[in-house]
PDB file of C-alpha atoms in Angstrom:
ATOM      1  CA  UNK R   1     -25.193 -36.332   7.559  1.00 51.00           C
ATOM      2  CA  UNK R   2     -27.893 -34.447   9.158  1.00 52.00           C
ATOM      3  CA  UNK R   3     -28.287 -30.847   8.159  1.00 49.00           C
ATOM      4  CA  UNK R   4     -26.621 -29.468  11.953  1.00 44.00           C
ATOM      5  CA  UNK R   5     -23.491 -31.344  11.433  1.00 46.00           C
ATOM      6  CA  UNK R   6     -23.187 -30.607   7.335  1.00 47.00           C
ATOM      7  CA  UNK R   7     -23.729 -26.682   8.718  1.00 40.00           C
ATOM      8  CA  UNK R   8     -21.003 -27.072  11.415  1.00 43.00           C
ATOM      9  CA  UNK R   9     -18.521 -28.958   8.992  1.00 47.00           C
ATOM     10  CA  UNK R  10     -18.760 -26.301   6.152  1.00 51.00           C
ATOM     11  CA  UNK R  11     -18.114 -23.472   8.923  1.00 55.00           C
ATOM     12  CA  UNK R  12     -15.020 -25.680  10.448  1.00 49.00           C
ATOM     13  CA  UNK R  13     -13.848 -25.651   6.385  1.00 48.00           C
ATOM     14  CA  UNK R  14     -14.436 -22.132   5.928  1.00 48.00           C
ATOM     15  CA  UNK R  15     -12.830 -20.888   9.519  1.00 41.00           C
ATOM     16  CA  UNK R  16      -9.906 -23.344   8.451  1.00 41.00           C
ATOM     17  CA  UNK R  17      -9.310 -21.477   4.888  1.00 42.00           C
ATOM     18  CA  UNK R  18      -9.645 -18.345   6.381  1.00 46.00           C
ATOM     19  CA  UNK R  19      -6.681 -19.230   8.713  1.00 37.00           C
ATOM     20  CA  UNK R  20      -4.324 -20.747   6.249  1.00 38.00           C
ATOM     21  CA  UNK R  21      -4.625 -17.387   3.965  1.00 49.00           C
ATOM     22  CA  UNK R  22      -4.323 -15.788   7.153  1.00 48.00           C
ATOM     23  CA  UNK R  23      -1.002 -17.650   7.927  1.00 43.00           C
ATOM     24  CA  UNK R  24       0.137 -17.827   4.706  1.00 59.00           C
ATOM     25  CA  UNK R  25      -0.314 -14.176   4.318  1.00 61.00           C
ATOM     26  CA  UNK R  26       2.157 -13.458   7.545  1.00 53.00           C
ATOM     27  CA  UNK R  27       4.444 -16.079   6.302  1.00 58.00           C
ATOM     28  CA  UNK R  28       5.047 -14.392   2.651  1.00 60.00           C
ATOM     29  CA  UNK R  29       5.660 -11.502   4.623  1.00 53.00           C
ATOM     30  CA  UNK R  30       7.611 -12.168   7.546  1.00 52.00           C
ATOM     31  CA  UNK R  31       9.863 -13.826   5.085  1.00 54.00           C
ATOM     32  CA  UNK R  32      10.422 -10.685   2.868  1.00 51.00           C
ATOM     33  CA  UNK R  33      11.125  -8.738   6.050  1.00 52.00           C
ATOM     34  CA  UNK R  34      13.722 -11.269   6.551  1.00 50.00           C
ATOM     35  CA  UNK R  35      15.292 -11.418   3.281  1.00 56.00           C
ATOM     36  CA  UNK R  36      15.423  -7.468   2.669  1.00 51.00           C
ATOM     37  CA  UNK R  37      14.764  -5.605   5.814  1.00 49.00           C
ATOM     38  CA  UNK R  38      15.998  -2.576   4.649  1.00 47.00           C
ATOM     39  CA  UNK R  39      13.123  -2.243   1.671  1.00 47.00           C
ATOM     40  CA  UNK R  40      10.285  -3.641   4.178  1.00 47.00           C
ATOM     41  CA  UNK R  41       8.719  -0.716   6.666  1.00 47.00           C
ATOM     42  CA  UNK R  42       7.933  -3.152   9.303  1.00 48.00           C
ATOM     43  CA  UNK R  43       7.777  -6.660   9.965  1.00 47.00           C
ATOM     44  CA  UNK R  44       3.960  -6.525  10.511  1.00 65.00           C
ATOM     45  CA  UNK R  45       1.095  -4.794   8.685  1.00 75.00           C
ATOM     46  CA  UNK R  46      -0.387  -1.988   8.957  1.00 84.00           C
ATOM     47  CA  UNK R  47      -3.199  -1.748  11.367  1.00 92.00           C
ATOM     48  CA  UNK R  48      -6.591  -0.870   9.856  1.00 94.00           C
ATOM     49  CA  UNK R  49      -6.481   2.837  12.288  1.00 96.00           C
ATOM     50  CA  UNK R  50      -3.432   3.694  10.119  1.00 96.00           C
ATOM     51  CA  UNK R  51      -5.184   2.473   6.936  1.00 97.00           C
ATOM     52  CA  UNK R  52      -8.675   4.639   7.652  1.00 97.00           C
ATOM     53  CA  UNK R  53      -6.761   7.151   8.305  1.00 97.00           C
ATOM     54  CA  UNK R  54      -4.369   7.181   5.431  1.00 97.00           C
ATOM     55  CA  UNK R  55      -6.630   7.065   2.852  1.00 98.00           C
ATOM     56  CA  UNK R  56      -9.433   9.675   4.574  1.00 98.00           C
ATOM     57  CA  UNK R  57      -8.209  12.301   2.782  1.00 97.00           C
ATOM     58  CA  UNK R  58      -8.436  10.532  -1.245  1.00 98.00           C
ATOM     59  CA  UNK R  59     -11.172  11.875  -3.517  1.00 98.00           C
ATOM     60  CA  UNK R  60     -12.310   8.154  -4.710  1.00 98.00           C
ATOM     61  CA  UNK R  61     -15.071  10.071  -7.069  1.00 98.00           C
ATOM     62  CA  UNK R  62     -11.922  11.604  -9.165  1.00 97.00           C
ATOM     63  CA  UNK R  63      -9.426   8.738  -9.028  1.00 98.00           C
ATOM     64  CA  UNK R  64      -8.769   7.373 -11.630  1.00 98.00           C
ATOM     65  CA  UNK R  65      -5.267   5.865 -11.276  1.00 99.00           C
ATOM     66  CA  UNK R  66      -4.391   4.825  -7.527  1.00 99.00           C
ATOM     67  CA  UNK R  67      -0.317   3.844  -7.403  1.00 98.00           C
ATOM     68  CA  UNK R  68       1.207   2.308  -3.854  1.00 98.00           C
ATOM     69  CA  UNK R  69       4.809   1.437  -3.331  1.00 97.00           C
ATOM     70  CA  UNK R  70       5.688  -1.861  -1.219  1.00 92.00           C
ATOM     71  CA  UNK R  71       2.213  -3.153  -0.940  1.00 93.00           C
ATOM     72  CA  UNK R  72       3.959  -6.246   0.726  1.00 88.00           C
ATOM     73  CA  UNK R  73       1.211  -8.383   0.942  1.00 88.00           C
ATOM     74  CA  UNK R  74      -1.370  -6.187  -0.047  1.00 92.00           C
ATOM     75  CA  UNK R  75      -2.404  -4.899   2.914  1.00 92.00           C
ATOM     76  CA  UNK R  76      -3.752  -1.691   1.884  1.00 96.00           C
ATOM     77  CA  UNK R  77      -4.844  -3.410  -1.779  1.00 97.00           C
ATOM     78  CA  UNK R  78      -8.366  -4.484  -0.578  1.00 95.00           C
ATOM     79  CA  UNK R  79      -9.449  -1.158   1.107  1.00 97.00           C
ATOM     80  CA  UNK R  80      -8.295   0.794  -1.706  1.00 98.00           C
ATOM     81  CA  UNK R  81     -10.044  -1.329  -4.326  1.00 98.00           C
ATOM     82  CA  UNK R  82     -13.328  -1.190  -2.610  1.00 98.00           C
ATOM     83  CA  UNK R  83     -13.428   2.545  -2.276  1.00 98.00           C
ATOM     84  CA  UNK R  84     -11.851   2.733  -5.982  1.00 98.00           C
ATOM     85  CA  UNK R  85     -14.383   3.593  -8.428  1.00 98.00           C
ATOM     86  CA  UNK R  86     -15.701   0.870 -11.188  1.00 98.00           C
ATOM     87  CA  UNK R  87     -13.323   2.020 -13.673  1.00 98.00           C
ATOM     88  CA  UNK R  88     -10.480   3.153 -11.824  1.00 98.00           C
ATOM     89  CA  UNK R  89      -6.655   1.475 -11.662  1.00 98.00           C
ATOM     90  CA  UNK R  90      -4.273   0.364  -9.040  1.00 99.00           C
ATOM     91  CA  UNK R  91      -0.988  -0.217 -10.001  1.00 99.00           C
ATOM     92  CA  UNK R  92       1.374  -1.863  -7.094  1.00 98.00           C
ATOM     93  CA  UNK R  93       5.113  -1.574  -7.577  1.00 98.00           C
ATOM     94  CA  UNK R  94       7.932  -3.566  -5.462  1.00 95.00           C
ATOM     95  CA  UNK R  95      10.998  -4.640  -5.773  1.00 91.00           C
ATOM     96  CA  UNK R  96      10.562  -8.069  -4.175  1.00 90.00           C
ATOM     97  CA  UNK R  97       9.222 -10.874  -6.147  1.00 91.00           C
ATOM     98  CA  UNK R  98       7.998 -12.814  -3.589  1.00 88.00           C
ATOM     99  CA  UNK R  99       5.496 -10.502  -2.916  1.00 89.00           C
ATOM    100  CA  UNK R 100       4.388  -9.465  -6.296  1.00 93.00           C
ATOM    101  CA  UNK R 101       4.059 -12.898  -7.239  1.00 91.00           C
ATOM    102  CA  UNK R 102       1.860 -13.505  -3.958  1.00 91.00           C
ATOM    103  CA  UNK R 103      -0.555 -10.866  -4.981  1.00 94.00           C
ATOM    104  CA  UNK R 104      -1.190 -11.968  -8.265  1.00 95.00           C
ATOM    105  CA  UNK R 105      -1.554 -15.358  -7.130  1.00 91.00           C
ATOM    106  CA  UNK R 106      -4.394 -13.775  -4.478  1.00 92.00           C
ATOM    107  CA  UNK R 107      -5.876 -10.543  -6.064  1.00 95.00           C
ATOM    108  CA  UNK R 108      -8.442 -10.926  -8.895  1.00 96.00           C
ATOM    109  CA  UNK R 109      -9.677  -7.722  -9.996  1.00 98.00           C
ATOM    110  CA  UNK R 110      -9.314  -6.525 -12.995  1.00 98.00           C
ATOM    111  CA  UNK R 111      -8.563  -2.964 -12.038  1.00 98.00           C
ATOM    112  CA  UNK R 112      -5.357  -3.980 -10.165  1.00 98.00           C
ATOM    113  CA  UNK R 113      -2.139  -4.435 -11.344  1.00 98.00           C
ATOM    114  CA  UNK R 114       1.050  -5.754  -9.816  1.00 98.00           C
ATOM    115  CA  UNK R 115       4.800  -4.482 -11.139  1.00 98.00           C
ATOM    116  CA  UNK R 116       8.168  -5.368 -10.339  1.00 97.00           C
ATOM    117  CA  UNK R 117      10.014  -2.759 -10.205  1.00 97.00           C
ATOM    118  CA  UNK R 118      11.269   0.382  -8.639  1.00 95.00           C
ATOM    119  CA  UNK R 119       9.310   3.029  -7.763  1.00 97.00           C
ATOM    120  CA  UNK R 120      11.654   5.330  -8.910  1.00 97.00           C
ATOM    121  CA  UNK R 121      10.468   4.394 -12.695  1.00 98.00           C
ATOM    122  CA  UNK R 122       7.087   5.006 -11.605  1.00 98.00           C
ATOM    123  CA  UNK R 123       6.418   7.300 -14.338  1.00 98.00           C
ATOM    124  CA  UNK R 124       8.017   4.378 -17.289  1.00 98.00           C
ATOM    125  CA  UNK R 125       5.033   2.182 -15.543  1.00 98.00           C
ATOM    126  CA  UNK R 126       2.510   4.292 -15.442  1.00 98.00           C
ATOM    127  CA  UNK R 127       2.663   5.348 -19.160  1.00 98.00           C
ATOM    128  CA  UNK R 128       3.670   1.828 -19.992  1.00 98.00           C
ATOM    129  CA  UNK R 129       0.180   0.804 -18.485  1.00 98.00           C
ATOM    130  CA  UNK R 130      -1.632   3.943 -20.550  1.00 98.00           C
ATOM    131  CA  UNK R 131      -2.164   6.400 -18.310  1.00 98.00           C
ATOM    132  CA  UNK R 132      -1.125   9.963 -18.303  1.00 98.00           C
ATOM    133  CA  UNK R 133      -0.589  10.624 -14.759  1.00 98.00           C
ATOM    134  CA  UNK R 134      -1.258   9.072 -11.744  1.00 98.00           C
ATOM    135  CA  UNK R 135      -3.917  10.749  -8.638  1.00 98.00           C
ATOM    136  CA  UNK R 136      -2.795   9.168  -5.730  1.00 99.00           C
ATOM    137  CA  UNK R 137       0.303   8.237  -5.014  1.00 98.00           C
ATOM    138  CA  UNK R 138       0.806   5.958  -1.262  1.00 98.00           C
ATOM    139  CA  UNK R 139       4.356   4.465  -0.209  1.00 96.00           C
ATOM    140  CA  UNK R 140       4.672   2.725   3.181  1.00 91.00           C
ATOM    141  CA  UNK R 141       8.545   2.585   1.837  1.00 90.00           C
ATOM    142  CA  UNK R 142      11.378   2.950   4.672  1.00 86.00           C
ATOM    143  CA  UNK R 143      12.319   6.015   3.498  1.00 85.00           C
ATOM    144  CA  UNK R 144      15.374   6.275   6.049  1.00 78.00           C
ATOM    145  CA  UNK R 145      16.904   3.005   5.104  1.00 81.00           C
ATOM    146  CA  UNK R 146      16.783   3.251   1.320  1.00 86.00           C
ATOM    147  CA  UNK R 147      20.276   2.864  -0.317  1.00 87.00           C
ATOM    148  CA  UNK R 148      21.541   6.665  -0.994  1.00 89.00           C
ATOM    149  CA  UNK R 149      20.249   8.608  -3.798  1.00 92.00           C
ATOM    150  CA  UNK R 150      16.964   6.444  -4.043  1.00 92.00           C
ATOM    151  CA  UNK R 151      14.606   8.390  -1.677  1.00 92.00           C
ATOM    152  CA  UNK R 152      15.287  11.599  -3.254  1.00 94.00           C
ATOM    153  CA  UNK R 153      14.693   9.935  -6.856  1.00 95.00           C
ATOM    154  CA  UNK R 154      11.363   8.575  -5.701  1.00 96.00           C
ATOM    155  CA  UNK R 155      10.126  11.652  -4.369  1.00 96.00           C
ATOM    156  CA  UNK R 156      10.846  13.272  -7.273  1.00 97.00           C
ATOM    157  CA  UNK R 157       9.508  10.976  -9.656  1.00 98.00           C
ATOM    158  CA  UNK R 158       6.729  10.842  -7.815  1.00 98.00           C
ATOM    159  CA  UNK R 159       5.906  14.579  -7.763  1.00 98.00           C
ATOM    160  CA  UNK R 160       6.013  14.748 -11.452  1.00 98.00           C
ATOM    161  CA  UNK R 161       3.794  11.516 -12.349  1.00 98.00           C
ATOM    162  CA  UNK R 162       1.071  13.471  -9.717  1.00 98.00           C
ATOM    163  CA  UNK R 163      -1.646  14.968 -11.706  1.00 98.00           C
ATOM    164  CA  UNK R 164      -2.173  19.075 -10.423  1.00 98.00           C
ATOM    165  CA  UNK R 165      -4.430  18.409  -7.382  1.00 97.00           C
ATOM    166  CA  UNK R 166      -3.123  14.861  -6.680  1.00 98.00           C
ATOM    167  CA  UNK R 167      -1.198  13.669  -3.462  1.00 98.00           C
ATOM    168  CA  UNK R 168       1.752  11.587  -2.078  1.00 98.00           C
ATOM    169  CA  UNK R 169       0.660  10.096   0.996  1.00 98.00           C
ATOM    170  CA  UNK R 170       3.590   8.759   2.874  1.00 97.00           C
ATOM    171  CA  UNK R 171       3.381   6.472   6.392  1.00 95.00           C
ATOM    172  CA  UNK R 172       6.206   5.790   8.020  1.00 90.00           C
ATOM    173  CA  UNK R 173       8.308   5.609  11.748  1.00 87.00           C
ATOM    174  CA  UNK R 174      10.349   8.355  11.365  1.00 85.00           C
ATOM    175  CA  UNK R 175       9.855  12.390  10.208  1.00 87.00           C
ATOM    176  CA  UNK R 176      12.359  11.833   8.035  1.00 84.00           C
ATOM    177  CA  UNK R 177      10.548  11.229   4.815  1.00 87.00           C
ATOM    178  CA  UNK R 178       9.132  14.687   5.323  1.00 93.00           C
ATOM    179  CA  UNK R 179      12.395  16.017   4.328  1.00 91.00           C
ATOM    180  CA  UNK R 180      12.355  14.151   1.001  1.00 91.00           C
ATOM    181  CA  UNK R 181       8.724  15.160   0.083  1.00 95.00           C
ATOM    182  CA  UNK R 182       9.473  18.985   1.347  1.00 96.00           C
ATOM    183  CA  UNK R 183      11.992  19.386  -1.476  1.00 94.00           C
ATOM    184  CA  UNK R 184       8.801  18.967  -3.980  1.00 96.00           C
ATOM    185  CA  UNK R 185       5.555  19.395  -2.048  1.00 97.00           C
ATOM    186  CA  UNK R 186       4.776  22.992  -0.745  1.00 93.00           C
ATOM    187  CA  UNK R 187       1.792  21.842   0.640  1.00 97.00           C
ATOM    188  CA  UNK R 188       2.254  18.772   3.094  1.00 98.00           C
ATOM    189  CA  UNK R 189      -0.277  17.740   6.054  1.00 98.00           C
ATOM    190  CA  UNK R 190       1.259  15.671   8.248  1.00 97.00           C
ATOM    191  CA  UNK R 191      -0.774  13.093  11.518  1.00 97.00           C
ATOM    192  CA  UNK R 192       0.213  10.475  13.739  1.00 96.00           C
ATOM    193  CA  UNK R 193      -1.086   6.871  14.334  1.00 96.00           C
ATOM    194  CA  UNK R 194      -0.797   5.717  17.880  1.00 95.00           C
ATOM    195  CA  UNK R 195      -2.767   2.382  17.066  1.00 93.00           C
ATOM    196  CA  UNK R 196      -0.528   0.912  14.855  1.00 91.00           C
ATOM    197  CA  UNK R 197       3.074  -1.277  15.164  1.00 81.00           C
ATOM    198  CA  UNK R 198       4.933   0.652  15.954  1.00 85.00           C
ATOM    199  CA  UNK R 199       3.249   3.872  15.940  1.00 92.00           C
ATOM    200  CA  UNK R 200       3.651   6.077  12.739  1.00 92.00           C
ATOM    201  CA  UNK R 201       3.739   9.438  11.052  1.00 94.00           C
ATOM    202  CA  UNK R 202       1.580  10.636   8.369  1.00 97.00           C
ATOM    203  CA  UNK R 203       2.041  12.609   5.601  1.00 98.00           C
ATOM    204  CA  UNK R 204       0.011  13.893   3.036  1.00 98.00           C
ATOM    205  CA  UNK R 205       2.196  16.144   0.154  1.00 98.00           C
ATOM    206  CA  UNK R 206      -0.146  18.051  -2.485  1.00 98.00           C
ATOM    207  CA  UNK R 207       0.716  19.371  -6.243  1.00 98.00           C
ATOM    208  CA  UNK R 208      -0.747  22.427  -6.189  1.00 92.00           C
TER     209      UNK R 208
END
C-alpha cells in the first residue's frame, strides 16, 4: 500500500470513529429523553452559542470546584474542563444511569467526576468528594417539570454549597426557574440564546 492510499484509509478510519461517537453520543441521549422526559431539558444538546455564552461570565483563574446538574451526555463537560484550571474539579450529578455510566465510559480526566444522584444532595457530594464548597454551580435541569418540592430543594441546596462570590448559572426554556433562584439569589443576571434548540433563557444568580 502506497503511502496516498495508507493516508486516505487512516482518514476514512478516523472520519468513521468520529461518527460512531458522534452517533452513539445522540443515541445515549435520545434514549434518556425517552425514558425520563420530565428530568431531560431537551431532546438535543445544547448548541455551542448557548455554551460560550453560559460559561462567559466564570472566573476559571479562581475555580476550584466546577458542579453541573444533568450533564446528559456531557455536553458542556469538555468546554468546561478545558477552561478549568490544572488542579481544579468537576463533579457531574444525574439521576439517570445511563448517562453517568456513558461519561465515565468516555471522559478520562482526572479532574472530573461523575455522581448518581440528586442534585438536591449536592452539598452530601461535594463534602463527600473533600471539598468545602463548590464555585460554580450550572444546571440545564427542567426546572418546570421537576416533581413538586424538588426545584425549590435544589435551589436551595445549591445556594448554600456556593462559596460567597460564586454563581448558579441556570439555562433553560422557560422564566420560570427564575422564580426558584429569586427566593435565594438577590443578585441574578439573566440573557437569552436565540441560536440554540429551542431557544433559551439565561440566568446567572450570585452569593453576595
Amino acid at each position: 500500500m502506497n503511502d496516498t492510499n495508507q493516508f486516505a484509509t487512516g482518514r476514512d478510519r478516523s472520519l468513521r470513529e468520529r461518527t460512531g461517537r458522534l452517533l452513539g453520543q445522540w443515541g445515549v441521549f435520545a434514549r434518556g429523553f425517552l425514558e425520563h422526559p420530565r428530568m431531560v431539558g431537551s431532546v438535543i444538546p445544547s448548541s455551542r452559542f448557548t455554551i460560550e455564552k453560559m460559561l462567559e461570565p466564570v472566573d476559571w483563574d479562581s475555580c476550584k470546584l466546577f458542579v453541573e446538574y444533568g450533564p446528559g451526555v456531557g455536553t458542556f463537560c469538555e468546554p468546561v474542563l478545558k477552561r478549568l484550571r490544572a488542579d481544579g474539579a468537576l463533579i457531574v450529578i444525574d439521576t439517570n444511569p445511563l448517562y453517568i455510566d456513558y461519561l465515565r465510559r468516555t471522559i478520562h480526566d482526572p479532574r472530573f467526576t461523575a455522581v448518581l444522584g440528586s442534585a438536591a444532595d449536592v452539598e452530601r457530594i461535594v463534602a463527600e468528594h473533600g471539598h468545602d464548597a463548590a464555585d460554580y454551580v450550572l444546571s440545564g435541569l427542567p426546572f418546570s417539570t421537576l416533581p413538586a418540592g424538588v426545584g425549590p430543594a435544589i435551589a436551595a441546596a445549591t445556594h448554600r454549597v456556593l462559596r460567597p462570590g460564586g454563581a448558579f448559572l441556570v439555562y433553560q426554556f422557560s422564566k420560570r426557574a427564575r422564580d426558584f433562584m429569586a427566593k435565594h439569589f438577590d443578585h441574578i443576571d439573566s440573557g437569552y440564546e436565540w441560536r440554540n434548540v429551542l431557544p433559551c433563557e439565561l440566568f446567572w444568580g450570585w452569593k453576595t
